[in-house]
Coordinates of C-alpha atoms in Angstrom, one line a residue:
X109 CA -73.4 21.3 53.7
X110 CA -75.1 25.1 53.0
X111 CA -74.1 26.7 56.2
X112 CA -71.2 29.2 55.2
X113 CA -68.9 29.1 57.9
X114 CA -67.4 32.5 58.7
X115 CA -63.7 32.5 59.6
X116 CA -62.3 35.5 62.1
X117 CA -58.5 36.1 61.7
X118 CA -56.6 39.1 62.4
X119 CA -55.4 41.0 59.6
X120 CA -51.7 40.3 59.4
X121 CA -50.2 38.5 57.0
X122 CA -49.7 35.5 59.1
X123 CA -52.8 35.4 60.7
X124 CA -54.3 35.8 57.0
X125 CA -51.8 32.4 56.2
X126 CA -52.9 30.3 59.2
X127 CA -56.7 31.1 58.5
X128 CA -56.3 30.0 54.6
X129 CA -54.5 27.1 56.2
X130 CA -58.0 26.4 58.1
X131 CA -60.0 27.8 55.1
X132 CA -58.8 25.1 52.6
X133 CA -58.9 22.1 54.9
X134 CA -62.6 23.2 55.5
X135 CA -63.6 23.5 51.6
X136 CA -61.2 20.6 51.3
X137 CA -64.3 18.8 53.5
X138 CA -66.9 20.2 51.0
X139 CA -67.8 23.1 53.8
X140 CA -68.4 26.9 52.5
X141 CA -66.2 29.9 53.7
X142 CA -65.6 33.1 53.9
X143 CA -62.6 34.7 55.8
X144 CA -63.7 37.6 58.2
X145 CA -60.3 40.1 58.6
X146 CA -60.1 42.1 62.6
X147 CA -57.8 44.1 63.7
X148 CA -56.5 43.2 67.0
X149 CA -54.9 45.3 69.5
X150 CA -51.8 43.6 69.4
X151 CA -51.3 44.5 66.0
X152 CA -52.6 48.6 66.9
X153 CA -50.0 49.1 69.7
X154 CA -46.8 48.5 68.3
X155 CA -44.7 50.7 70.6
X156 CA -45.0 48.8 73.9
X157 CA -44.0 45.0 74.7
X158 CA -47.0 42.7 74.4
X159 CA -46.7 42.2 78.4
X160 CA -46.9 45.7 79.1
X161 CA -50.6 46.1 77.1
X162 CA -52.1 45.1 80.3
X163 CA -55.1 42.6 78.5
X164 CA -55.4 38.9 78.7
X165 CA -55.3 37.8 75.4
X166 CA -53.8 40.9 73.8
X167 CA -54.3 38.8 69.9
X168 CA -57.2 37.4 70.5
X169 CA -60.2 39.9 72.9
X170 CA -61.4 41.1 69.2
X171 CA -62.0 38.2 68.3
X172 CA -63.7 36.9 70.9
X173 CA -66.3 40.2 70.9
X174 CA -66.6 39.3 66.9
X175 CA -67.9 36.2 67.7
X176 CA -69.7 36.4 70.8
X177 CA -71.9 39.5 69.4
X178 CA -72.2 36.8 66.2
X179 CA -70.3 38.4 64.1
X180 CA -68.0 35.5 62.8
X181 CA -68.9 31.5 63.3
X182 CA -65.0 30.6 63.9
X183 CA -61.6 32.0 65.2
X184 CA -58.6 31.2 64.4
X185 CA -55.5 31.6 66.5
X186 CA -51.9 31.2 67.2
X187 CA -52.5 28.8 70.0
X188 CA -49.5 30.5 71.9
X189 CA -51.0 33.8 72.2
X190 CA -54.7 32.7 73.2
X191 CA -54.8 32.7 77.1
X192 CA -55.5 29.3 78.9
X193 CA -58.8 30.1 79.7
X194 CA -60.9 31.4 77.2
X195 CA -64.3 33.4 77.7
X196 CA -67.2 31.6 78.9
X197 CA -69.3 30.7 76.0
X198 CA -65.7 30.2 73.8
X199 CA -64.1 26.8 73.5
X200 CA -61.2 25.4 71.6
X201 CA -62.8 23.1 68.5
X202 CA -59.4 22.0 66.8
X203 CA -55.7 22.3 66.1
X204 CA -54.4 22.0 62.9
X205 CA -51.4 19.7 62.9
X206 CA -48.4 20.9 64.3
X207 CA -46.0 23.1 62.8
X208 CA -42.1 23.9 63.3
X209 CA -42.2 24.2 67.2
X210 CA -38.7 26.2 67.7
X211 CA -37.8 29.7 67.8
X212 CA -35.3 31.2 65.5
X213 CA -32.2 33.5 66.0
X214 CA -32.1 35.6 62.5
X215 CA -28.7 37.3 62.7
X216 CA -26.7 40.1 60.8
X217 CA -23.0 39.6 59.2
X218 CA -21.8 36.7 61.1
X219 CA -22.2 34.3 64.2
X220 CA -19.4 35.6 66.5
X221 CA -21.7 37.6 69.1
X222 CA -22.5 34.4 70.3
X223 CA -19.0 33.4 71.9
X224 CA -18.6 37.6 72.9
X225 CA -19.0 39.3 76.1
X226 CA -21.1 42.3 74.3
X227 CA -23.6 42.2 72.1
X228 CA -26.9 42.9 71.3
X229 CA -30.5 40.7 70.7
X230 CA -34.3 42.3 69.6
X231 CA -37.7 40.7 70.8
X232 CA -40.9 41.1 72.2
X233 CA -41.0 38.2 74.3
X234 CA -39.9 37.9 77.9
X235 CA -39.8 34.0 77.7
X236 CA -37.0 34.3 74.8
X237 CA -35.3 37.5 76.4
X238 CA -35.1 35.4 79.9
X239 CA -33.5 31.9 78.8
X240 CA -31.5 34.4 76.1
X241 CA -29.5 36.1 79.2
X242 CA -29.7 32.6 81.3
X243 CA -27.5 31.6 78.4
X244 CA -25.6 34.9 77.4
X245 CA -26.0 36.8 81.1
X246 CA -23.3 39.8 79.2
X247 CA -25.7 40.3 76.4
X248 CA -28.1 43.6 75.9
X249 CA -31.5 43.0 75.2
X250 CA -34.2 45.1 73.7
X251 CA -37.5 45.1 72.8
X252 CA -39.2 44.2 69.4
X253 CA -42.4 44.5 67.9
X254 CA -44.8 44.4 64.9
X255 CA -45.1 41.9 62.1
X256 CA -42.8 39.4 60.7
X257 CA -41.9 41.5 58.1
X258 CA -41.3 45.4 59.8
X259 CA -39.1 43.2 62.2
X260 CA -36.9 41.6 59.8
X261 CA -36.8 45.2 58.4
X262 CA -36.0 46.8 61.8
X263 CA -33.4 44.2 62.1
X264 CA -31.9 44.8 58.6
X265 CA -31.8 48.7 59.7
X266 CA -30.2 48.3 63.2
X267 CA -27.1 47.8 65.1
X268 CA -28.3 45.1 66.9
X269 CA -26.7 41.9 66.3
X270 CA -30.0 39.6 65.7
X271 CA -33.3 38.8 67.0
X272 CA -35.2 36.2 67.7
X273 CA -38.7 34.8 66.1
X274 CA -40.9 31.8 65.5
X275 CA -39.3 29.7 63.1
X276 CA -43.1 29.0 62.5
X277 CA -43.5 32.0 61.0
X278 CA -40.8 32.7 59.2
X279 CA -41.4 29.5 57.3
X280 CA -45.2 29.8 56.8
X281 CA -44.3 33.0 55.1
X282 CA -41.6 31.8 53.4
X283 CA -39.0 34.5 54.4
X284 CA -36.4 32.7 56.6
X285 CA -33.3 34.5 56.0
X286 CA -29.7 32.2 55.0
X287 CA -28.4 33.7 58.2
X288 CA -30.5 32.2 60.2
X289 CA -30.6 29.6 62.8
X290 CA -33.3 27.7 65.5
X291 CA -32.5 27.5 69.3
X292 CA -33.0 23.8 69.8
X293 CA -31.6 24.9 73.7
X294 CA -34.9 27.6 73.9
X295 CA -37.6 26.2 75.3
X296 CA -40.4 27.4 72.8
X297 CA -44.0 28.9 74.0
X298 CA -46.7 26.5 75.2
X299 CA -48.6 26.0 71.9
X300 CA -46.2 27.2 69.8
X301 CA -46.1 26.5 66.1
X302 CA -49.9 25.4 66.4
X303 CA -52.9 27.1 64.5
X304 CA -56.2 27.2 66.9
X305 CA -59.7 27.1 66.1
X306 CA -62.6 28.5 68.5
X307 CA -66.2 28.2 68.2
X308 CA -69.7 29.5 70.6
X309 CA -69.6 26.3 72.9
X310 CA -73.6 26.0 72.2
X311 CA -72.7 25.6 68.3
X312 CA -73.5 22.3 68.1
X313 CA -73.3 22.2 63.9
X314 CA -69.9 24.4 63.5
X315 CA -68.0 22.2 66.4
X316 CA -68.5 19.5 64.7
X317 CA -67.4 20.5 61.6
X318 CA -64.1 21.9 63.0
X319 CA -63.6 18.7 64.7
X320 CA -63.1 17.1 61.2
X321 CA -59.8 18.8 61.0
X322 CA -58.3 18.7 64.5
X323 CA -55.2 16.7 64.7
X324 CA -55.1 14.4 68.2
X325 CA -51.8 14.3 68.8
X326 CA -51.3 17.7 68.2
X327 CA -54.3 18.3 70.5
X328 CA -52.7 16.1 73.4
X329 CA -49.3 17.8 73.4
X330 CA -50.8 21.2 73.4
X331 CA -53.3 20.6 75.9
X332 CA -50.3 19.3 78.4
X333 CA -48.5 22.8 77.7
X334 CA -50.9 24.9 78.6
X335 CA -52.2 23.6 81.5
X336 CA -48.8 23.3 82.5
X337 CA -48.6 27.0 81.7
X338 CA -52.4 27.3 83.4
X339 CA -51.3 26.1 86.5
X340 CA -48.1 28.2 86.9
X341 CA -50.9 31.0 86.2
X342 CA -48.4 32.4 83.4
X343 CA -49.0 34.3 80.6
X344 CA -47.1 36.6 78.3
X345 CA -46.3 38.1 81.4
X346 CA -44.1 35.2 82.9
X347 CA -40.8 33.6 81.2
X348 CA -42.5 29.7 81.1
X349 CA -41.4 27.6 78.1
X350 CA -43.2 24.1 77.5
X351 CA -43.0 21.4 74.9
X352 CA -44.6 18.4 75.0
X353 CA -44.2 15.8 71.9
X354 CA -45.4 11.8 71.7
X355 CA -42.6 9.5 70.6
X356 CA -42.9 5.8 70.4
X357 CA -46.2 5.8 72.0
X358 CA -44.7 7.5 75.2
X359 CA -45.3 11.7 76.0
X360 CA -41.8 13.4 76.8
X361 CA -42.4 16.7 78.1
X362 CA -39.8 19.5 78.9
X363 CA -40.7 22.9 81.1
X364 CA -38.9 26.2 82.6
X365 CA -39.6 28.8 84.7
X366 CA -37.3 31.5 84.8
X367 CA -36.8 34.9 86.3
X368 CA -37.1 38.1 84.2
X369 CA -33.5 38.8 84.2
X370 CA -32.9 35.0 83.5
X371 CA -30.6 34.8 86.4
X372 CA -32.7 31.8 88.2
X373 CA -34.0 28.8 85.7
X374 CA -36.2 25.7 87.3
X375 CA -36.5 23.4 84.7
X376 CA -38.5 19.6 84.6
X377 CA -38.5 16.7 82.3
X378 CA -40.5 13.8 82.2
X379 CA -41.8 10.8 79.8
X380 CA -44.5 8.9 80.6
X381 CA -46.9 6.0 78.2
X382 CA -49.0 7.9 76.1
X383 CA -52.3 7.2 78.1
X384 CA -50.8 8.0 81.2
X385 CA -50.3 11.4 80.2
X386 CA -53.3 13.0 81.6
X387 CA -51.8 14.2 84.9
X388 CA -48.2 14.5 83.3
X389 CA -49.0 18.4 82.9
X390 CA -49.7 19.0 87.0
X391 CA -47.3 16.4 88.0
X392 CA -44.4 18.6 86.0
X393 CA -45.5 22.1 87.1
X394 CA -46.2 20.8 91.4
X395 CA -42.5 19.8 90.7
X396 CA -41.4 23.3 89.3
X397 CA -43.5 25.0 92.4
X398 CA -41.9 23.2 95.5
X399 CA -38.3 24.1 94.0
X400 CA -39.5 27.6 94.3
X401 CA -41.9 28.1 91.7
X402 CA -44.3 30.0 94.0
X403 CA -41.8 32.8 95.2
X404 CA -40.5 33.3 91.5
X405 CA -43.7 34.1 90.2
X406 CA -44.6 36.0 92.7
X407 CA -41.8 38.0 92.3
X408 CA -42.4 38.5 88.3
X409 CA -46.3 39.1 89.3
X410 CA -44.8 42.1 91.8
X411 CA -42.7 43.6 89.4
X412 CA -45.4 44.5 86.8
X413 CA -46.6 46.7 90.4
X414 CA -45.2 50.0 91.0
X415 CA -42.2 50.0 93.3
X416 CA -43.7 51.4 96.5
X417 CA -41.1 50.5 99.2
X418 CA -36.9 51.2 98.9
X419 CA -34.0 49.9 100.9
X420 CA -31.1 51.9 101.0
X421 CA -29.1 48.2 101.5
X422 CA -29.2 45.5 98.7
X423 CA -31.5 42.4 100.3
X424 CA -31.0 38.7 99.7
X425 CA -33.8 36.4 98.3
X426 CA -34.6 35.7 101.6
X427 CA -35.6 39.2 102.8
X428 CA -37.6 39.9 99.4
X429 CA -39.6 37.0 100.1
X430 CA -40.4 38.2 104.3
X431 CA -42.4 41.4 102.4
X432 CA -46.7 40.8 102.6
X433 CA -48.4 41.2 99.4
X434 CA -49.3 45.0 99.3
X435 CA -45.3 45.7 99.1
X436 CA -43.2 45.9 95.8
X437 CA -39.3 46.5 97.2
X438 CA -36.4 47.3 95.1
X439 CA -32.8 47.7 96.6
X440 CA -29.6 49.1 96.5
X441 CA -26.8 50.1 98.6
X442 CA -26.6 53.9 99.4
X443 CA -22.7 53.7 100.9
X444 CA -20.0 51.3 99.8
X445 CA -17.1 51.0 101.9
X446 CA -13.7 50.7 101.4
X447 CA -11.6 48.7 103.7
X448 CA -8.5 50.7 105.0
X449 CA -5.1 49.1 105.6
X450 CA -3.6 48.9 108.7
X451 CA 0.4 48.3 110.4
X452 CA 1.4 46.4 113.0
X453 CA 1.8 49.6 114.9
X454 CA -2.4 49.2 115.7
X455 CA -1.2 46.2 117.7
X456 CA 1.9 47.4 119.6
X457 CA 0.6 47.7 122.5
X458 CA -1.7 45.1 122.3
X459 CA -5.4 47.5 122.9
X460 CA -7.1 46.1 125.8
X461 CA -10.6 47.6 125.4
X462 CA -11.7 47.3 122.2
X463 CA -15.0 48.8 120.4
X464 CA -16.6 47.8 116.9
X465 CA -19.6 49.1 116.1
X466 CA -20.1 47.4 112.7
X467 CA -18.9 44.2 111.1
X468 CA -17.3 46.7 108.8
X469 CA -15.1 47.0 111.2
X470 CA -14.1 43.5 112.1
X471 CA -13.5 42.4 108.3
X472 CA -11.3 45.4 108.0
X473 CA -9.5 43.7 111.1
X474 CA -9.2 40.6 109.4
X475 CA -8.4 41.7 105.9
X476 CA -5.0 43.1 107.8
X477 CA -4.4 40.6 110.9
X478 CA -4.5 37.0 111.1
X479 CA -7.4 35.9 113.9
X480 CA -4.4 34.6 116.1
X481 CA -3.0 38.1 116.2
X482 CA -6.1 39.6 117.8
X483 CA -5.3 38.8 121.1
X484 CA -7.8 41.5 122.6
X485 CA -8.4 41.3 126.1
X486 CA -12.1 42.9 125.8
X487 CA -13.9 43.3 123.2
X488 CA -16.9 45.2 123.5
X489 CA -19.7 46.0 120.1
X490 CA -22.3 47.1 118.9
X491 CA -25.4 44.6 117.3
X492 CA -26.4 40.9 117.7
X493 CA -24.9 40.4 114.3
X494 CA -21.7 42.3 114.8
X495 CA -21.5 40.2 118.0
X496 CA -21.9 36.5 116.3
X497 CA -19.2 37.7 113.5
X498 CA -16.4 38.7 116.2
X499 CA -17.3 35.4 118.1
X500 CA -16.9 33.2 114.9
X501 CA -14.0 35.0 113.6
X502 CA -11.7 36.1 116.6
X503 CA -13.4 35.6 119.9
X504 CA -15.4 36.3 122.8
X505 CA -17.3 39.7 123.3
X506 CA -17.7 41.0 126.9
X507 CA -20.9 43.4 125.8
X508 CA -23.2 44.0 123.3
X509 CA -25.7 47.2 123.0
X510 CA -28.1 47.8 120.4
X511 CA -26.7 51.6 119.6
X512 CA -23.2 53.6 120.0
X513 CA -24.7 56.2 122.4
X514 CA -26.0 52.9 124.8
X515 CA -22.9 51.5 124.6
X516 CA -20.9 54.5 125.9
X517 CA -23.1 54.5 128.9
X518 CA -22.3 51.4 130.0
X519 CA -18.3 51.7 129.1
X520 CA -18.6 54.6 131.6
X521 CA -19.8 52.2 134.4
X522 CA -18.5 49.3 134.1
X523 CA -15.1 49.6 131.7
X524 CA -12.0 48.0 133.0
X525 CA -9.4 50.8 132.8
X526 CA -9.4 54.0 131.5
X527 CA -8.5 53.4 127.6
X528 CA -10.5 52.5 124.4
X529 CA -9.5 51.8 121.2
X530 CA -12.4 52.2 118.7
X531 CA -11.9 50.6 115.3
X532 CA -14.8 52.4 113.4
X533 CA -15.3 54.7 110.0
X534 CA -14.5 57.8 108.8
X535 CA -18.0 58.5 108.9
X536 CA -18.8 57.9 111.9
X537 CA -21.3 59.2 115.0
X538 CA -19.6 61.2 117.5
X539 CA -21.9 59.7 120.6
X540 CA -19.5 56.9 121.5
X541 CA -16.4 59.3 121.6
X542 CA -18.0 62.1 122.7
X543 CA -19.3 60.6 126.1
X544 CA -16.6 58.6 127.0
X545 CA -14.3 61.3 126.5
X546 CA -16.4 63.1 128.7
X547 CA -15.8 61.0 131.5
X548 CA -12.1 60.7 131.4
X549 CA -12.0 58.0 129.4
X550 CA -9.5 58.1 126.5
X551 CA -10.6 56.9 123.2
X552 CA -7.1 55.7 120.5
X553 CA -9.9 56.4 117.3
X554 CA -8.6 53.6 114.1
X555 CA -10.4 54.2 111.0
X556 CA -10.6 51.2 109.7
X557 CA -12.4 51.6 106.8
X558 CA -13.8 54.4 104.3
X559 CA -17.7 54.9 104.0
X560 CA -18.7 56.3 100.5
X561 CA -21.8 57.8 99.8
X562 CA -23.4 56.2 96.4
X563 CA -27.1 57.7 96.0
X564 CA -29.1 57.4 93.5
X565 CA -32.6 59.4 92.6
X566 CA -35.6 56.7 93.1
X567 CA -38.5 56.7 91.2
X568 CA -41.7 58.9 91.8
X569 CA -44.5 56.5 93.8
X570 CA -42.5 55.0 96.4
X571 CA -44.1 55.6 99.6
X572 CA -41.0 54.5 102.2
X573 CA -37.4 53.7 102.5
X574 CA -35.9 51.3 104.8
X575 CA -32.5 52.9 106.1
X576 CA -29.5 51.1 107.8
X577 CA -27.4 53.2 108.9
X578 CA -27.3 57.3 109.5
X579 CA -24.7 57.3 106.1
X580 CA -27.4 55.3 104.4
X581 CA -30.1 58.5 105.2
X582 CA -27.2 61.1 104.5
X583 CA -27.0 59.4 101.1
X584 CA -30.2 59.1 100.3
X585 CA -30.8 62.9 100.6
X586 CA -28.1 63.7 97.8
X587 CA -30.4 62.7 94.7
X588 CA -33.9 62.7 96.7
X589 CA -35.9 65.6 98.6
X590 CA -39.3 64.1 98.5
X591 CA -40.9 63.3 102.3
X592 CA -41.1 59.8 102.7
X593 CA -42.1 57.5 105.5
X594 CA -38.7 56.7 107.3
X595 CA -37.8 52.9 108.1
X596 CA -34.8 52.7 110.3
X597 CA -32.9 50.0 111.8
X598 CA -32.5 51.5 115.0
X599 CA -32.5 54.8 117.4
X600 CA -29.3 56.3 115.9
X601 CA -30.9 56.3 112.5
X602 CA -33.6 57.6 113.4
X603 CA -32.3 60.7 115.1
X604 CA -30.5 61.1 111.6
X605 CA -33.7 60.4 109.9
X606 CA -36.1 62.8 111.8
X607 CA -33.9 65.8 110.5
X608 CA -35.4 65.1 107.2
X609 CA -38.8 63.5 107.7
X610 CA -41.9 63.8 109.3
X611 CA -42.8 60.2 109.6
X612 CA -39.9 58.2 111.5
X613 CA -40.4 54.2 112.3
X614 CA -37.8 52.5 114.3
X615 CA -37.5 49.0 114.0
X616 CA -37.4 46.8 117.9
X617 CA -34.2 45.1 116.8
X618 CA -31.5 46.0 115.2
X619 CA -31.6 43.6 112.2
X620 CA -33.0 43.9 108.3
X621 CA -35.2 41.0 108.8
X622 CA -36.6 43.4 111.6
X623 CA -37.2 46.3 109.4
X624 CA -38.8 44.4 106.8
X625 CA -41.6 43.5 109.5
X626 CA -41.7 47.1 110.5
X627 CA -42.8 48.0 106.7
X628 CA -45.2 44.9 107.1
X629 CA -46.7 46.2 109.9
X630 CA -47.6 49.4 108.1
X631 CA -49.1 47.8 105.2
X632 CA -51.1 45.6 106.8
X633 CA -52.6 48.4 109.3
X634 CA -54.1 50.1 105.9

C-alpha cells in the first residue's frame, strides 16, 4: 500500500523497542513506516511516583494530543500504563502477542533479605509495593523511578537490597541481571507484558491495517484485565493486580485488591469455557466488591486527599468507614496508659461504694484480681460503654452518668453510706472528688493506672480534631498551637477544650461512633 503509516512512541529505549516490534510486523505486511519519537511526562518527572503526577494516563496524554491534532497515524503503548478508557475519538486497533507477563525481583549480593525481618525493596509501583509488604509486612519500601537502565543503576549504587521490575522489560532489552528472579506469587498489572496499538476511531484504512497484526487471544485476556481493573475504577493509583490466560480452551483468571500498606488483600479466581468468558471480568470484580471492595478503595481514593480531620484516639475500620465523603481522618492515640499494680490491701475491707470512670480502670481491676474477688456491693460509673464492660466482666452497676461532675451530684443524693472508693488515673479531673468531699462524703482515691501523654505535631490543613478525653486535649497541645475546630466526646472535654479553642463541639453521647457523626454533621452543613 502507499499510505506511510506514522508510528508515535515515547522516546525511551523501551518504548523505541516495542514500536520497532510494531514497525517490522507492519513492513513485514508490505506497509510503509516511519517511527515518530514524544516525550511523555512520565519520562520528564522523574522525582515523584507515577501515582502522585496527578494525570490519567501519565505515558500515554502526549501521545494522544500527537495524534488527535494529526500528528502521528498510530500509538503504540505498554498496555499497562494506558488507562481503561481512552479519549473519545482513540480506540485500541491491536496487541502484539503477549510477552513475559511477571514482574521481576533484581537483587544485590545474595537472596537472604527474603527470610529477614529488615530489609529494603525500590519501585515505583504501589501494586508491587502493596502485595511486596502483604508478603514481607517487616520490609522498608521506597520509591523508584526512571528508565530500565538509571534503575538498574540506582540499584547497583544503593543500599537497598533489590527492586522490583517487568521481567518484560528487562528481557526486551536484553539486560536481566544473573541475580535475578520473577515473582510467580505477584500478581502482575492488568495488561502487563503486552505492546498496544491506538488509532483515530474514524480511520477506517489504518485500523484495518493494525488489525493484521493483533493477536486474539492476547486481545481476549487483556481485555478481561482491564475491565476487571475498569470496574474497580483503578488505576496506577490503586494496588489491583490481574491476569487472565486461556488454557485448554477454558479462560483462568486471577485478581487482588489490596490496601496501600498491603495489610488487607481480597483476592478471586475463576475458570470458565473460553466463550463464556465475556462476563468473567464483572463476575470476578462484583465478587472482590461485596467482600469489601467498595470501602477499600474508597479508602485508597481518600488518601490521595489532604487529611482534613484528626482523632486523638486510634479508630477501627468500622469508625473510618461512618465518615461522609468530604472527610479524610487519620488517627492516633494522644495518651497511652499504663496499668498500675495493685495488693490485696485495696480489698481488705471489701469497698462498698465503688466509682470507675473509665474502662481503664476496670481492666486495671482485672489485670490484678480475679472477677470472683470483686465482690463490690455498689458499683457506680461513668459511660454506657464503661457500664456494659463492668456488667460483662464483674457485675451489676447501680448508676451510670454521662460525666464525672454529674455523677458526683447524684452520689450526693442518693449514695448509700458516707464512703467512696474511686479507682481512677493519675491524671485525673478533680470534679468527682472535689464535690463529694464537699459534702462529707469521704473519697479512698486508687490509682489504678498511669496516663501518659504521647503527642505528636499534625500536619498543616487539618481543619478539626476529635478529642476523647481532657488528657487527649492536654496532649494534643504539647506539639500543636494552631486553632482548630474542637470535637469532644463529652462536657468534661469540652471545658478542657474551650481553654484552647474558639470553636468547641460536643458530641450528644458519650461514644466515638457519636463524634464521628458530630464531624459529619459539620461537613455536610458546608
Amino acid at each position: 500500500m502507499s499510505k506511510l503509516i506514522r508510528i508515535g512512541t515515547r522516546d525511551s529505549q523501551l518504548a523505541l523497542w516495542q514500536a520497532k516490534i510494531v514497525q517490522s510486523q507492519l513492513e513485514h505486511l508490505g506497509h510503509k513506516t516511519i517511527l515518530v519519537p514524544v516525550k511523555s511526562t512520565g519520562d520528564i518527572v522523574l522525582d515523584k511516583p507515577i501515582y502522585e503526577l496527578g494525570i490519567t494516563g501519565v505515558f500515554t496524554k502526549t501521545l494522544d494530543i500527537a495524534m488527535l491534532n494529526g500528528d502521528i497515524d498510530i500509538a503504540v503503548h505498554s498496555l499497562k500504563d494506558v488507562p481503561t478508557v481512552l479519549p473519545k475519538g482513540i480506540v485500541q486497533t491491536a496487541v502484539i502477542k503477549r510477552g513475559n507477563v511477571r514482574d521481576c525481583l533484581v537483587f544485590k549480593d545474595n537472596e537472604e533479605f527474603l527470610s529477614q525481618r529488615e530489609a529494603v525493596i525500590a519501585t515505583g509501583s504501589l501494586r508491587r509495593r502493596a502485595q511486596w509488604l502483604n508478603r514481607y509486612p517487616t520490609h522498608t519500601m521506597v520509591g523508584l523511578r526512571g528508565n530500565v537502565n538509571s534503575r538498574l543503576e540506582k540499584l547497583e549504587n544503593s543500599d537497598w537490597n533489590g527492586a522490583i521490575f517487568a521481567a518484560a522489560g528487562l528481557g526486551r532489552l536484553d539486560i536481566k541481571p544473573e541475580e535475578s528472579f520473577n515473582l510467580e506469587w505477584m500478581v502482575p498489572a492488568p495488561g502487563q507484558g503486552t505492546v498496544m496499538v491506538t488509532a483515530l476511531e474514524d480511520d477506517e484504512e489504518t485500523r484495518t491495517i493494525c488489525a493484521e497484526i493483533n493477536h486474539e487471544e492476547t486481545e481476549i485476556a487483556t481485555t478481561i484485565e482491564r475491565k476487571f481493573l475498569n470496574v474497580l475504577e483503578g488505576g496506577c493509583s490503586a494496588p489491583i493486580g490481574a491476569l487472565a490466560f486461556i488454557k485448554n480452551e477454558e479462560v483462568h483468571f486471577q485478581g487482588v485488591l489490596l490496601s496501600l500498606d498491603g495489610s488487607k488483600k481480597i483476592e478471586v479466581q475463576r475458570t470458565v469455557a473460553l466463550g463464556a468468558h465475556h462476563d468473567l471480568a464483572q463476575f470476578c470484580a462484583n465478587y472482590v466488591i461485596e467482600r469489601g471492595g467498595n470501602r477499600l478503595m474508597d479508602s485508597i481514593k481518600k488518601s490521595s486527599r489532604n487529611i482534613n480531620i484528626y482523632s486523638t484516639k486510634t479508630l477501627t475500620e468500622d469508625q473510618k468507614q461512618m465518615f461522609c465523603d468530604e472527610v479524610v481522618s487519620e488517627s492516633s492515640d494522644f495518651i497511652k496508659i499504663s496499668l498500675n499494680r495493685m495488693t490485696q490491701t485495696v480489698l481488705r475491707p471489701m469497698p462498698k461504694n465503688v466509682v470507675v470512670t473509665s474502662k481503664n480502670a476496670v481492666q486495671a481491676l482485672l489485670t490484678n484480681f480475679s472477677s470472683e474477688e470483686l465482690k463490690f456491693e455498689n458499683i457506680y460509673c461513668v459511660g454506657r460503654k464503661t457500664k456494659r464492660f463492668v456488667e460483662r466482666k464483674i457485675g451489676k452497676v447501680k448508676h451510670t452518668e454521662n460525666n464525672a461532675k454529674a455523677l458526683a451530684e447524684h452520689l450526693v443524693e442518693f449514695i448509700d453510706g458516707t464512703n467512696v472508693t474511686y479507682f481512677c488515673s493519675d491524671l485525673r479531673l478533680d470534679d468527682l472528688p472535689t464535690i463529694l468531699a464537699e459534702n462529707h462524703i469521704n473519697v479512698n482515691e486508687v490509682i489504678a493506672y498511669e496516663t501518659k501523654y504521647d503527642s505528636r505535631k499534625i500536619k498543616d490543613g487539618v481543619e478539626g480534631v476529635m478529642f476523647y478525653s481532657p488528657s487527649t486535649v492536654q496532649s494534643y497541645k504539647q506539639e500543636n498551637d494552631d486553632d482548630i475546630i474542637a470535637f469532644c466526646i463529652g462536657d468534661t472535654t469540652a471545658k478542657e477544650a474551650k481553654k484552647h479553642f474558639k470553636d468547641v463541639r460536643v458530641a450528644k453521647m458519650p461514644t466515638v461512633e457519636s463524634v464521628v457523626k458530630l464531624v459529619n454533621e459539620y461537613y455536610e452543613s458546608l
